[in-house]
PDB file of C-alpha atoms in Angstrom:
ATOM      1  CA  UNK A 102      85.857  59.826-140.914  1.00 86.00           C
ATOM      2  CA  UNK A 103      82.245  61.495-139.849  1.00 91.00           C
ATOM      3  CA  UNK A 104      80.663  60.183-142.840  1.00 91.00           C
ATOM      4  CA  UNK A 105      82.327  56.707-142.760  1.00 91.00           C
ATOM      5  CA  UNK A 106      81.180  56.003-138.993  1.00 93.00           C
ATOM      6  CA  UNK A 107      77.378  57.508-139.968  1.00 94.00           C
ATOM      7  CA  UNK A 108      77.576  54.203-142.148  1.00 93.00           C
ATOM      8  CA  UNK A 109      79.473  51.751-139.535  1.00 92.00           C
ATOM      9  CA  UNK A 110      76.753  53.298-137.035  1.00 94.00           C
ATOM     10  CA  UNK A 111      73.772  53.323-138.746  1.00 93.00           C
ATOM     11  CA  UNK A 112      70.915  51.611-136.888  1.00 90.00           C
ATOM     12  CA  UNK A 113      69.884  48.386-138.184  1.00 91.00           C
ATOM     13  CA  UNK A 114      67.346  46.216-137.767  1.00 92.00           C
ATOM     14  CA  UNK A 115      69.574  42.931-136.840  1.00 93.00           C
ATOM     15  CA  UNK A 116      69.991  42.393-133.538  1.00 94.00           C
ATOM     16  CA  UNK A 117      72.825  42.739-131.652  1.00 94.00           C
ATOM     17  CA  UNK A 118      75.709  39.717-131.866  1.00 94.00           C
ATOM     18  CA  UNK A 119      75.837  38.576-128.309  1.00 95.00           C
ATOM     19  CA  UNK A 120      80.117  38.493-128.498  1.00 96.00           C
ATOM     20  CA  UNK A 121      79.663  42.156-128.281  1.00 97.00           C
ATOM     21  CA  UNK A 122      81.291  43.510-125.584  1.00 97.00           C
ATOM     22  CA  UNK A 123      78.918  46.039-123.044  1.00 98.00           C
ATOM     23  CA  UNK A 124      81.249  49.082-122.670  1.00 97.00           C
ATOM     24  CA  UNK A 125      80.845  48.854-118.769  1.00 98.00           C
ATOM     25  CA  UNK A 126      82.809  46.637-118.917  1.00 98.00           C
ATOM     26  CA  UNK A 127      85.481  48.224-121.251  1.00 98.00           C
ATOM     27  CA  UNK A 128      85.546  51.032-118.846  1.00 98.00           C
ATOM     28  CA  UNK A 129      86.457  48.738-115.673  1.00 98.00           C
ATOM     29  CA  UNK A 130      89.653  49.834-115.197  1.00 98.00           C
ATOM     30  CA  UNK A 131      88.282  53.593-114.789  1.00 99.00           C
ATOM     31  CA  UNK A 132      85.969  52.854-112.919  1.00 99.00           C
ATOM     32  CA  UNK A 133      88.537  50.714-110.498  1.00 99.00           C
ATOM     33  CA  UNK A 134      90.858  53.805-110.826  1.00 98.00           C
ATOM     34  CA  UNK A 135      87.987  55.970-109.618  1.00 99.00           C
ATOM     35  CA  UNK A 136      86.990  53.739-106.601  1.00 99.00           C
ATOM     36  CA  UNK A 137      90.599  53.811-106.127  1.00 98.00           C
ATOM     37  CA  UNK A 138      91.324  57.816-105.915  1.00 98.00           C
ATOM     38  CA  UNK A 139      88.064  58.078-104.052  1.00 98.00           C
ATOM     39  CA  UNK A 140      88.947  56.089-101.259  1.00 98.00           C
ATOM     40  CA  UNK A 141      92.630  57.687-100.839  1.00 98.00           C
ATOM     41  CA  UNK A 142      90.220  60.761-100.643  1.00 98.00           C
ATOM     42  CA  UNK A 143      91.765  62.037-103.917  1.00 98.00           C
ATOM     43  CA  UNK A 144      88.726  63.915-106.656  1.00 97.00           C
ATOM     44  CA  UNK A 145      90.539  63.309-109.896  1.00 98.00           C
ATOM     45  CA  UNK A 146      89.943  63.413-113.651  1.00 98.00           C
ATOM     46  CA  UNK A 147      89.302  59.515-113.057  1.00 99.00           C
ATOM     47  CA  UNK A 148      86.607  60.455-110.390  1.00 99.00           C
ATOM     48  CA  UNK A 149      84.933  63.108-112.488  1.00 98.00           C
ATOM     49  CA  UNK A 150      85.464  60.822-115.498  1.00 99.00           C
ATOM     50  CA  UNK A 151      83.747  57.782-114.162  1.00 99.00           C
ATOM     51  CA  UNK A 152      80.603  59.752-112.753  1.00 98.00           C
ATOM     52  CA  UNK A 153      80.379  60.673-116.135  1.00 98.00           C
ATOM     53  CA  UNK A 154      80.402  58.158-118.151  1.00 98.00           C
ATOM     54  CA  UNK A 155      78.157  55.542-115.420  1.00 98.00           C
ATOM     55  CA  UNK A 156      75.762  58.205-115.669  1.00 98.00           C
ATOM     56  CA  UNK A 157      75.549  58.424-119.737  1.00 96.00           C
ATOM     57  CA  UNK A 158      76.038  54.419-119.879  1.00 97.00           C
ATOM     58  CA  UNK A 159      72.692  54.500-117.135  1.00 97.00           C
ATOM     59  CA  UNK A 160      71.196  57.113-119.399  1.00 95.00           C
ATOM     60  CA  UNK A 161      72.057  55.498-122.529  1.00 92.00           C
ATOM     61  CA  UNK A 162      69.360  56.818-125.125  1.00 84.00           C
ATOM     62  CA  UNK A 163      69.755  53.038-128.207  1.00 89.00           C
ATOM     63  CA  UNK A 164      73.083  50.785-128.369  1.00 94.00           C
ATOM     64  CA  UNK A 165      74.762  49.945-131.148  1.00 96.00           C
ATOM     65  CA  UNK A 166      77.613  47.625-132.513  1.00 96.00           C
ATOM     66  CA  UNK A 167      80.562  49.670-131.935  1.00 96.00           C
ATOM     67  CA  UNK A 168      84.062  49.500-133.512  1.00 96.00           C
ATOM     68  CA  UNK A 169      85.937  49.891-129.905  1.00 91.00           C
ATOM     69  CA  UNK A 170      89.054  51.327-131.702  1.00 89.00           C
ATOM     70  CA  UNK A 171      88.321  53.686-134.249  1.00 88.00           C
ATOM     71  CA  UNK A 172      91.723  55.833-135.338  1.00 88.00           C
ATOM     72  CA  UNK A 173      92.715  56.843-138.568  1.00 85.00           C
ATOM     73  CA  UNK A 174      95.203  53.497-138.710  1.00 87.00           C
ATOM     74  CA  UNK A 175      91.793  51.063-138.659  1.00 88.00           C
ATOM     75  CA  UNK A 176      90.627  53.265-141.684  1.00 90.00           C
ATOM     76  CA  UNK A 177      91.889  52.228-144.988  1.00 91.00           C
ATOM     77  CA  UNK A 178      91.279  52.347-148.806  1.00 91.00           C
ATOM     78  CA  UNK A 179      90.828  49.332-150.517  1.00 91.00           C
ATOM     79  CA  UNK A 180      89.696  48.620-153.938  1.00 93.00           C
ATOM     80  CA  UNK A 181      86.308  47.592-152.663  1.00 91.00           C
ATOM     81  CA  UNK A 182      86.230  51.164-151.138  1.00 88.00           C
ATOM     82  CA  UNK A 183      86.543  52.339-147.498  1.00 89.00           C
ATOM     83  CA  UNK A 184      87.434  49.700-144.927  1.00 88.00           C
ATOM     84  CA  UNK A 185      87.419  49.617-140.871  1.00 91.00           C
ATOM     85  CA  UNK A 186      90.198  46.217-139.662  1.00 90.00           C
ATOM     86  CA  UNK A 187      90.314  45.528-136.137  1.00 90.00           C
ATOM     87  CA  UNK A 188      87.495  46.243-134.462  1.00 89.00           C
ATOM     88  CA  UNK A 189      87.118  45.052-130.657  1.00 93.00           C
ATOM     89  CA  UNK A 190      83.816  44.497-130.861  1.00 96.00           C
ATOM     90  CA  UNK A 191      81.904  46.868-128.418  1.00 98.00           C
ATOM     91  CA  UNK A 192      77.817  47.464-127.698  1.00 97.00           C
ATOM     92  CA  UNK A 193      77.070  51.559-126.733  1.00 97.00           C
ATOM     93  CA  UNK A 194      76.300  54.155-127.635  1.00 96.00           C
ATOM     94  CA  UNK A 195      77.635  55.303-131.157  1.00 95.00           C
ATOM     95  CA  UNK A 196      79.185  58.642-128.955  1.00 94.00           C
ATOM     96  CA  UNK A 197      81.935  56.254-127.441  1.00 96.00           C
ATOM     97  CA  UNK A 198      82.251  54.764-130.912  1.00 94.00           C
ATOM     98  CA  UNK A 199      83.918  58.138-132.080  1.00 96.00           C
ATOM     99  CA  UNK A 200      85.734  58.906-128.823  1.00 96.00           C
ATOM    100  CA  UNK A 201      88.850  57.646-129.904  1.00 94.00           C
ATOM    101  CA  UNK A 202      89.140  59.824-132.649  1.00 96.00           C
ATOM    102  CA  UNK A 203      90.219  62.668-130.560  1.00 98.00           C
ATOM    103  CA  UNK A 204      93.106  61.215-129.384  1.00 97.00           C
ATOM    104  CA  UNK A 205      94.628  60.341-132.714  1.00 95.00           C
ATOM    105  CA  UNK A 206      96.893  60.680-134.473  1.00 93.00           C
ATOM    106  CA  UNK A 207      99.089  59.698-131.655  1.00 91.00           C
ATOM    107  CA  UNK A 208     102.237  61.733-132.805  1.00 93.00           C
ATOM    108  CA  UNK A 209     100.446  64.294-133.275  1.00 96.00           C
ATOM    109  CA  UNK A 210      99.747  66.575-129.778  1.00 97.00           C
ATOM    110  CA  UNK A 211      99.854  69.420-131.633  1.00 97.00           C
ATOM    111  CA  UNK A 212      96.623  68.788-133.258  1.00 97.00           C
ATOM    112  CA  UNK A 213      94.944  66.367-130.425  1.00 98.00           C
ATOM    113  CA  UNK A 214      94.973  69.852-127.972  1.00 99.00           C
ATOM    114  CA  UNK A 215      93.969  71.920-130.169  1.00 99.00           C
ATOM    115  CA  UNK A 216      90.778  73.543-128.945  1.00 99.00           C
ATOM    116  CA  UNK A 217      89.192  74.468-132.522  1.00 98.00           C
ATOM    117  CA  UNK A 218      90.098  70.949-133.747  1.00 98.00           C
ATOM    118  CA  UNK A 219      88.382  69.400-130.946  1.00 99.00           C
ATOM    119  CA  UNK A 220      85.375  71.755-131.630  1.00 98.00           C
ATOM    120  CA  UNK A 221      85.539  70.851-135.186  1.00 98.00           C
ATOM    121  CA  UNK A 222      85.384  67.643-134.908  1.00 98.00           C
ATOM    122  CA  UNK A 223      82.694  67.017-132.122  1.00 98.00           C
ATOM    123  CA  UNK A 224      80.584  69.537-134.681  1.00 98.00           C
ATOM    124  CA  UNK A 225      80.832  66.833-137.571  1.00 98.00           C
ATOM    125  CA  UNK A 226      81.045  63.818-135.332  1.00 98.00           C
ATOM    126  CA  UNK A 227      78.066  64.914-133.997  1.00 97.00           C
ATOM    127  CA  UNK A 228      75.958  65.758-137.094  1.00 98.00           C
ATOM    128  CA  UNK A 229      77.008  62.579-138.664  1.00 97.00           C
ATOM    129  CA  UNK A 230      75.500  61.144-135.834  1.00 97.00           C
ATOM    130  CA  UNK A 231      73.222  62.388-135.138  1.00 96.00           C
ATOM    131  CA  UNK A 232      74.540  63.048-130.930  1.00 95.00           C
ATOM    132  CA  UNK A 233      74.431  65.900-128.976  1.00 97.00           C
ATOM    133  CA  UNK A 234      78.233  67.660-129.550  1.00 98.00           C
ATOM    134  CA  UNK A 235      78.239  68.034-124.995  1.00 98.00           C
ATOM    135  CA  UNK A 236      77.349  64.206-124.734  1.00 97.00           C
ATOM    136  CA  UNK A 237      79.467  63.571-127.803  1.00 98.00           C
ATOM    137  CA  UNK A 238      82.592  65.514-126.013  1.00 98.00           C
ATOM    138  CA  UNK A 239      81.598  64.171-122.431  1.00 98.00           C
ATOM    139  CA  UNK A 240      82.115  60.359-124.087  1.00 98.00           C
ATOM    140  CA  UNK A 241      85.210  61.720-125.454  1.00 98.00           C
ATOM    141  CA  UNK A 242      86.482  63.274-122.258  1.00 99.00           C
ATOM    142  CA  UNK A 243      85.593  59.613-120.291  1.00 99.00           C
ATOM    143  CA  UNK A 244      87.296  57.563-122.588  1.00 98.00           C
ATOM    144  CA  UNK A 245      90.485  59.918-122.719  1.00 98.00           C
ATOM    145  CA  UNK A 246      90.247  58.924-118.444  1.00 99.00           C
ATOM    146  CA  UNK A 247      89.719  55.280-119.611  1.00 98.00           C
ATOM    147  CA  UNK A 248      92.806  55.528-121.794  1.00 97.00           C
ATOM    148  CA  UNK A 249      94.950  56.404-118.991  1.00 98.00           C
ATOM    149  CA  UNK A 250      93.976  54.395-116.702  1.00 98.00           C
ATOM    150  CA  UNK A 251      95.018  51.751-118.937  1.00 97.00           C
ATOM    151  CA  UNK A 252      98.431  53.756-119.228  1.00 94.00           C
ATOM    152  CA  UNK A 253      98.439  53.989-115.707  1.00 91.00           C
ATOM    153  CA  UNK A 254     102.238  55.466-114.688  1.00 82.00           C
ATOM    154  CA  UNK A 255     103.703  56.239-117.954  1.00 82.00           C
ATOM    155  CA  UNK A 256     103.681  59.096-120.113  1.00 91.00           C
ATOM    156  CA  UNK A 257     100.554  57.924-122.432  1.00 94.00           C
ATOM    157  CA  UNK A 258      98.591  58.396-119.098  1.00 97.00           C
ATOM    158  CA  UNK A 259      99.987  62.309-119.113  1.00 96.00           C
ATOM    159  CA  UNK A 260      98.763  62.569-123.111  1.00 97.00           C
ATOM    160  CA  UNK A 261      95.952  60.759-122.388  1.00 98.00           C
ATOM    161  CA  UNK A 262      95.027  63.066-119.275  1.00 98.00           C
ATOM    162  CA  UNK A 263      96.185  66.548-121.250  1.00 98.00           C
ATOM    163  CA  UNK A 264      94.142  65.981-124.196  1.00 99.00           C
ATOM    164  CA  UNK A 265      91.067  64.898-121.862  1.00 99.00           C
ATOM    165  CA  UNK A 266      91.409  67.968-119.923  1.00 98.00           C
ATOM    166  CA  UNK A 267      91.577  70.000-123.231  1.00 99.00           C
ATOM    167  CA  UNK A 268      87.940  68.135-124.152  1.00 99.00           C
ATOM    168  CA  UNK A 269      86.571  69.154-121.043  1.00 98.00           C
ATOM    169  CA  UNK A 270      87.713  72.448-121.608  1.00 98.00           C
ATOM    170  CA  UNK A 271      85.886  72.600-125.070  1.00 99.00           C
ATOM    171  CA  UNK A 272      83.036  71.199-123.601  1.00 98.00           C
ATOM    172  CA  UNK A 273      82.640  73.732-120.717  1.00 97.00           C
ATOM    173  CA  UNK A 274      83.327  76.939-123.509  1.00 96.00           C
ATOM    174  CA  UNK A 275      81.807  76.199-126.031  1.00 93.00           C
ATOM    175  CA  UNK A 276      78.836  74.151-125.994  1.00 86.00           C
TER     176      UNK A 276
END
């Protein structure tokens, strides 16, 4: 998966197709969420989350195209070789174009909160490219929040929120 994102990443010279989505505005419902918990006086994951991630997004070192849904279900063999389907269509930094990775596969728990795996993976996420492993796992952690917002009140927003704090955890030992 590294290697295959290097290549869906890789910086180009074409410009940017304006139907690209800015991922501000992906992350809307976070950052509602956060406004939200903030004024009930409540410092969540959401809060911590959304500083985050409007702070890397303010900070953002180039943009790229991005996927917007990158799991190992939009990843297929084909005989023309390696193939991405379904992409949203997303401009950011290539960071948030891996996040979703950690939160896959979805049946899988076990191996989403995992603290070597998520170690593991920002290591070759990160060389591949070519991103900081801390900003790589901070993007991770913010789009975990992001994910639960959207699964706001079910049991996807627990997963969502478990394996974030898991992330954070990562990020806070080991880098």
């Amino acid at each position: 998966a590294a290697e295959l994102m290097a290549k869906l990443y890789a910086a180009s010279e074409e410009p940017l197709p304006s139907a690209l989505l800015p991922i501000r505005d992906r992350f809307a419902a976070l950052f509602q969420r956060a406004r939200d918990d903030q004024n009930a006086g409540c410092q969540t994951d959401y809060v911590h989350a959304a500083i985050i991630a409007d702070q890397m997004m303010s900070n953002a070192s180039e943009l790229r195209g991005l996927h917007g849904d990158l799991h190992h279900e939009n990843i297929m063999f084909s005989s023309r070789g390696w193939l991405v389907i379904d992409p949203v269509g997303l401009v950011g930094e290539v960071g948030f174009g891996a996040a979703n990775m950690f939160y896959d596969p979805a049946d899988r728990d076990d191996l989403c909160l995992d603290p070597r795996r998520i170690a593991q993976m920002a290591d070759a996420f990160s060389r591949a490219l070519d991103v900081d492993p801390r900003r790589l796992l901070d993007q991770a952690y913010a789009y975990g929040c992001l994910s639960a917002a959207w699964n706001a009140d079910g049991e996807e927003e627990q997963r969502d929120l478990a394996i974030a704090a898991a992330i954070k955890q990562v990020r806070q030992t080991s880098y």
